Amino acid sequence: MIKTAVRLDKIRRLNETSIEILKIIIEKIGAGTGRVDYGEIAEQLKLGRSSVKYAIDQMIRYGTIQIVDRELCVRDSIIWFEE
């Protein structure tokens, strides 16, 4: 498990679409690592696949998520739960 802090200002840069994509990724892989289908996410959110890829690439640059062994990993410091 990767335990590094993510700067809050990086998370604040995410737009609503990126946050929705992040929620789907967290729902699919949780605190572990896993593969996600960009096309499936795009279909679910009624977006283009390239828009999903761009948002994920942005989140990787910001440090919100990262690639570990060719799979996505959500930083455990940003996983939240909705009531």
Tab-separated table of N, CA and C in Angstrom:
chain	number	residue	atom	x	y	z
A	1	MET	N	0.847	-1.175	0.000
A	1	MET	CA	0.000	0.000	0.000
A	1	MET	C	0.888	1.231	0.000
A	2	ILE	N	0.584	2.181	-0.823
A	2	ILE	CA	1.348	3.413	-0.926
A	2	ILE	C	0.763	4.412	0.058
A	3	LYS	N	1.598	4.949	0.916
A	3	LYS	CA	1.112	5.886	1.930
A	3	LYS	C	1.881	7.189	1.820
A	4	THR	N	1.466	8.038	0.915
A	4	THR	CA	2.077	9.349	0.772
A	4	THR	C	0.973	10.389	0.731
A	5	ALA	N	1.264	11.521	1.276
A	5	ALA	CA	0.267	12.592	1.309
A	5	ALA	C	0.131	13.229	-0.063
A	6	VAL	N	-1.056	13.667	-0.364
A	6	VAL	CA	-1.325	14.396	-1.602
A	6	VAL	C	-1.652	15.821	-1.200
A	7	ARG	N	-1.018	16.764	-1.843
A	7	ARG	CA	-1.284	18.163	-1.512
A	7	ARG	C	-2.717	18.513	-1.866
A	8	LEU	N	-3.385	19.166	-0.932
A	8	LEU	CA	-4.789	19.511	-1.097
A	8	LEU	C	-5.021	20.397	-2.313
A	9	ASP	N	-4.078	21.284	-2.619
A	9	ASP	CA	-4.265	22.159	-3.776
A	9	ASP	C	-4.303	21.371	-5.075
A	10	LYS	N	-3.652	20.219	-5.115
A	10	LYS	CA	-3.696	19.371	-6.310
A	10	LYS	C	-5.097	18.788	-6.489
A	11	ILE	N	-5.716	18.371	-5.405
A	11	ILE	CA	-7.061	17.803	-5.485
A	11	ILE	C	-8.063	18.886	-5.862
A	12	ARG	N	-7.868	20.078	-5.370
A	12	ARG	CA	-8.789	21.175	-5.678
A	12	ARG	C	-8.790	21.533	-7.155
A	13	ARG	N	-7.730	21.183	-7.869
A	13	ARG	CA	-7.655	21.474	-9.296
A	13	ARG	C	-8.572	20.582	-10.130
A	14	LEU	N	-9.023	19.493	-9.557
A	14	LEU	CA	-9.858	18.563	-10.307
A	14	LEU	C	-11.224	19.180	-10.574
A	15	ASN	N	-11.689	19.037	-11.793
A	15	ASN	CA	-13.023	19.541	-12.113
A	15	ASN	C	-14.061	18.472	-11.776
A	16	GLU	N	-15.322	18.807	-11.951
A	16	GLU	CA	-16.402	17.873	-11.600
A	16	GLU	C	-16.297	16.561	-12.365
A	17	THR	N	-15.946	16.638	-13.639
A	17	THR	CA	-15.823	15.424	-14.449
A	17	THR	C	-14.730	14.526	-13.895
A	18	SER	N	-13.587	15.110	-13.566
A	18	SER	CA	-12.484	14.325	-13.010
A	18	SER	C	-12.879	13.683	-11.690
A	19	ILE	N	-13.621	14.408	-10.877
A	19	ILE	CA	-14.063	13.855	-9.598
A	19	ILE	C	-15.016	12.687	-9.819
A	20	GLU	N	-15.916	12.800	-10.788
A	20	GLU	CA	-16.822	11.686	-11.102
A	20	GLU	C	-16.029	10.471	-11.592
A	21	ILE	N	-15.031	10.711	-12.419
A	21	ILE	CA	-14.175	9.622	-12.910
A	21	ILE	C	-13.431	8.994	-11.734
A	22	LEU	N	-12.895	9.823	-10.845
A	22	LEU	CA	-12.182	9.321	-9.675
A	22	LEU	C	-13.094	8.468	-8.801
A	23	LYS	N	-14.339	8.899	-8.611
A	23	LYS	CA	-15.296	8.115	-7.817
A	23	LYS	C	-15.510	6.733	-8.435
A	24	ILE	N	-15.624	6.681	-9.763
A	24	ILE	CA	-15.819	5.394	-10.441
A	24	ILE	C	-14.588	4.515	-10.256
A	25	ILE	N	-13.407	5.104	-10.392
A	25	ILE	CA	-12.173	4.331	-10.217
A	25	ILE	C	-12.099	3.779	-8.802
A	26	ILE	N	-12.395	4.610	-7.806
A	26	ILE	CA	-12.369	4.157	-6.413
A	26	ILE	C	-13.388	3.041	-6.204
A	27	GLU	N	-14.563	3.181	-6.800
A	27	GLU	CA	-15.602	2.155	-6.695
A	27	GLU	C	-15.111	0.827	-7.283
A	28	LYS	N	-14.365	0.900	-8.384
A	28	LYS	CA	-13.909	-0.314	-9.061
A	28	LYS	C	-12.701	-0.961	-8.398
A	29	ILE	N	-11.718	-0.148	-7.968
A	29	ILE	CA	-10.485	-0.748	-7.458
A	29	ILE	C	-10.238	-0.489	-5.982
A	30	GLY	N	-11.019	0.388	-5.367
A	30	GLY	CA	-10.849	0.667	-3.941
A	30	GLY	C	-9.471	1.218	-3.628
A	31	ALA	N	-8.890	0.745	-2.541
A	31	ALA	CA	-7.590	1.238	-2.098
A	31	ALA	C	-6.441	0.442	-2.705
A	32	GLY	N	-6.761	-0.531	-3.530
A	32	GLY	CA	-5.711	-1.336	-4.140
A	32	GLY	C	-5.311	-0.821	-5.507
A	33	THR	N	-4.834	-1.735	-6.322
A	33	THR	CA	-4.500	-1.392	-7.700
A	33	THR	C	-5.380	-2.209	-8.621
A	34	GLY	N	-5.575	-1.734	-9.817
A	34	GLY	CA	-6.390	-2.476	-10.763
A	34	GLY	C	-6.450	-1.791	-12.105
A	35	ARG	N	-6.976	-2.499	-13.041
A	35	ARG	CA	-7.143	-1.961	-14.389
A	35	ARG	C	-8.563	-1.422	-14.519
A	36	VAL	N	-8.677	-0.341	-15.254
A	36	VAL	CA	-9.996	0.222	-15.518
A	36	VAL	C	-10.163	0.382	-17.017
A	37	ASP	N	-11.372	0.241	-17.466
A	37	ASP	CA	-11.695	0.365	-18.883
A	37	ASP	C	-12.162	1.790	-19.152
A	38	TYR	N	-11.331	2.560	-19.852
A	38	TYR	CA	-11.671	3.948	-20.152
A	38	TYR	C	-12.984	4.033	-20.928
A	39	GLY	N	-13.198	3.102	-21.831
A	39	GLY	CA	-14.422	3.094	-22.627
A	39	GLY	C	-15.661	2.894	-21.773
A	40	GLU	N	-15.545	2.025	-20.787
A	40	GLU	CA	-16.667	1.761	-19.877
A	40	GLU	C	-16.997	3.002	-19.043
A	41	ILE	N	-15.962	3.669	-18.550
A	41	ILE	CA	-16.173	4.899	-17.781
A	41	ILE	C	-16.793	5.965	-18.677
A	42	ALA	N	-16.277	6.088	-19.889
A	42	ALA	CA	-16.797	7.082	-20.844
A	42	ALA	C	-18.276	6.848	-21.113
A	43	GLU	N	-18.639	5.589	-21.309
A	43	GLU	CA	-20.040	5.247	-21.575
A	43	GLU	C	-20.917	5.579	-20.370
A	44	GLN	N	-20.432	5.249	-19.195
A	44	GLN	CA	-21.195	5.489	-17.971
A	44	GLN	C	-21.449	6.982	-17.761
A	45	LEU	N	-20.461	7.824	-18.092
A	45	LEU	CA	-20.593	9.267	-17.876
A	45	LEU	C	-21.006	10.028	-19.130
A	46	LYS	N	-21.244	9.278	-20.210
A	46	LYS	CA	-21.619	9.887	-21.498
A	46	LYS	C	-20.565	10.899	-21.970
A	47	LEU	N	-19.303	10.440	-21.942
A	47	LEU	CA	-18.164	11.236	-22.389
A	47	LEU	C	-17.435	10.479	-23.485
A	48	GLY	N	-16.532	11.150	-24.143
A	48	GLY	CA	-15.655	10.484	-25.089
A	48	GLY	C	-14.530	9.784	-24.337
A	49	ARG	N	-14.031	8.692	-24.905
A	49	ARG	CA	-12.940	7.949	-24.285
A	49	ARG	C	-11.716	8.845	-24.083
A	50	SER	N	-11.452	9.722	-25.053
A	50	SER	CA	-10.284	10.604	-24.952
A	50	SER	C	-10.430	11.592	-23.788
A	51	SER	N	-11.651	11.993	-23.483
A	51	SER	CA	-11.880	12.887	-22.338
A	51	SER	C	-11.557	12.180	-21.027
A	52	VAL	N	-11.931	10.908	-20.946
A	52	VAL	CA	-11.632	10.114	-19.752
A	52	VAL	C	-10.121	9.932	-19.627
A	53	LYS	N	-9.474	9.591	-20.722
A	53	LYS	CA	-8.020	9.407	-20.705
A	53	LYS	C	-7.319	10.697	-20.289
A	54	TYR	N	-7.754	11.824	-20.820
A	54	TYR	CA	-7.158	13.114	-20.470
A	54	TYR	C	-7.306	13.387	-18.971
A	55	ALA	N	-8.500	13.154	-18.431
A	55	ALA	CA	-8.748	13.398	-17.004
A	55	ALA	C	-7.877	12.490	-16.136
A	56	ILE	N	-7.749	11.226	-16.530
A	56	ILE	CA	-6.916	10.294	-15.766
A	56	ILE	C	-5.451	10.703	-15.856
A	57	ASP	N	-5.000	11.091	-17.037
A	57	ASP	CA	-3.617	11.564	-17.193
A	57	ASP	C	-3.353	12.777	-16.305
A	58	GLN	N	-4.329	13.678	-16.223
A	58	GLN	CA	-4.207	14.852	-15.352
A	58	GLN	C	-4.090	14.435	-13.890
A	59	MET	N	-4.925	13.489	-13.476
A	59	MET	CA	-4.879	13.028	-12.088
A	59	MET	C	-3.549	12.356	-11.772
A	60	ILE	N	-2.966	11.676	-12.751
A	60	ILE	CA	-1.648	11.072	-12.560
A	60	ILE	C	-0.605	12.179	-12.379
A	61	ARG	N	-0.661	13.208	-13.213
A	61	ARG	CA	0.283	14.332	-13.086
A	61	ARG	C	0.141	15.038	-11.740
A	62	TYR	N	-1.073	15.181	-11.247
A	62	TYR	CA	-1.315	15.843	-9.965
A	62	TYR	C	-0.945	14.957	-8.774
A	63	GLY	N	-0.789	13.670	-8.999
A	63	GLY	CA	-0.464	12.758	-7.913
A	63	GLY	C	-1.673	12.189	-7.203
A	64	THR	N	-2.856	12.439	-7.733
A	64	THR	CA	-4.086	11.917	-7.135
A	64	THR	C	-4.143	10.403	-7.287
A	65	ILE	N	-3.778	9.935	-8.465
A	65	ILE	CA	-3.659	8.502	-8.725
A	65	ILE	C	-2.291	8.273	-9.350
A	66	GLN	N	-1.859	7.039	-9.375
A	66	GLN	CA	-0.582	6.734	-10.000
A	66	GLN	C	-0.637	5.363	-10.664
A	67	ILE	N	0.372	5.091	-11.437
A	67	ILE	CA	0.490	3.795	-12.096
A	67	ILE	C	1.476	2.954	-11.289
A	68	VAL	N	1.047	1.767	-10.890
A	68	VAL	CA	1.899	0.826	-10.172
A	68	VAL	C	1.805	-0.499	-10.909
A	69	ASP	N	2.926	-0.971	-11.402
A	69	ASP	CA	2.953	-2.232	-12.160
A	69	ASP	C	1.904	-2.244	-13.268
A	70	ARG	N	1.823	-1.152	-14.010
A	70	ARG	CA	0.929	-0.997	-15.160
A	70	ARG	C	-0.556	-1.015	-14.796
A	71	GLU	N	-0.860	-0.759	-13.528
A	71	GLU	CA	-2.245	-0.665	-13.080
A	71	GLU	C	-2.431	0.644	-12.324
A	72	LEU	N	-3.663	1.146	-12.302
A	72	LEU	CA	-3.949	2.374	-11.567
A	72	LEU	C	-4.001	2.098	-10.072
A	73	CYS	N	-3.555	3.069	-9.323
A	73	CYS	CA	-3.588	2.992	-7.864
A	73	CYS	C	-4.064	4.340	-7.352
A	74	VAL	N	-5.103	4.337	-6.534
A	74	VAL	CA	-5.613	5.570	-5.941
A	74	VAL	C	-4.872	5.781	-4.635
A	75	ARG	N	-4.378	6.992	-4.440
A	75	ARG	CA	-3.685	7.288	-3.186
A	75	ARG	C	-4.652	7.088	-2.032
A	76	ASP	N	-4.260	6.284	-1.058
A	76	ASP	CA	-5.167	5.986	0.052
A	76	ASP	C	-5.470	7.212	0.897
A	77	SER	N	-4.666	8.249	0.787
A	77	SER	CA	-4.925	9.456	1.570
A	77	SER	C	-6.083	10.286	1.020
A	78	ILE	N	-6.607	9.934	-0.174
A	78	ILE	CA	-7.714	10.721	-0.717
A	78	ILE	C	-9.008	9.929	-0.828
A	79	ILE	N	-9.002	8.687	-0.415
A	79	ILE	CA	-10.238	7.903	-0.500
A	79	ILE	C	-11.219	8.427	0.549
A	80	TRP	N	-12.402	8.743	0.106
A	80	TRP	CA	-13.419	9.286	0.999
A	80	TRP	C	-14.666	8.423	0.921
A	81	PHE	N	-15.494	8.572	1.910
A	81	PHE	CA	-16.734	7.814	1.966
A	81	PHE	C	-17.893	8.792	2.044
A	82	GLU	N	-18.918	8.519	1.280
A	82	GLU	CA	-20.107	9.363	1.329
A	82	GLU	C	-21.121	8.717	2.246
A	83	GLU	N	-21.833	9.543	2.990
A	83	GLU	CA	-22.849	9.001	3.906
A	83	GLU	C	-24.164	8.861	3.205
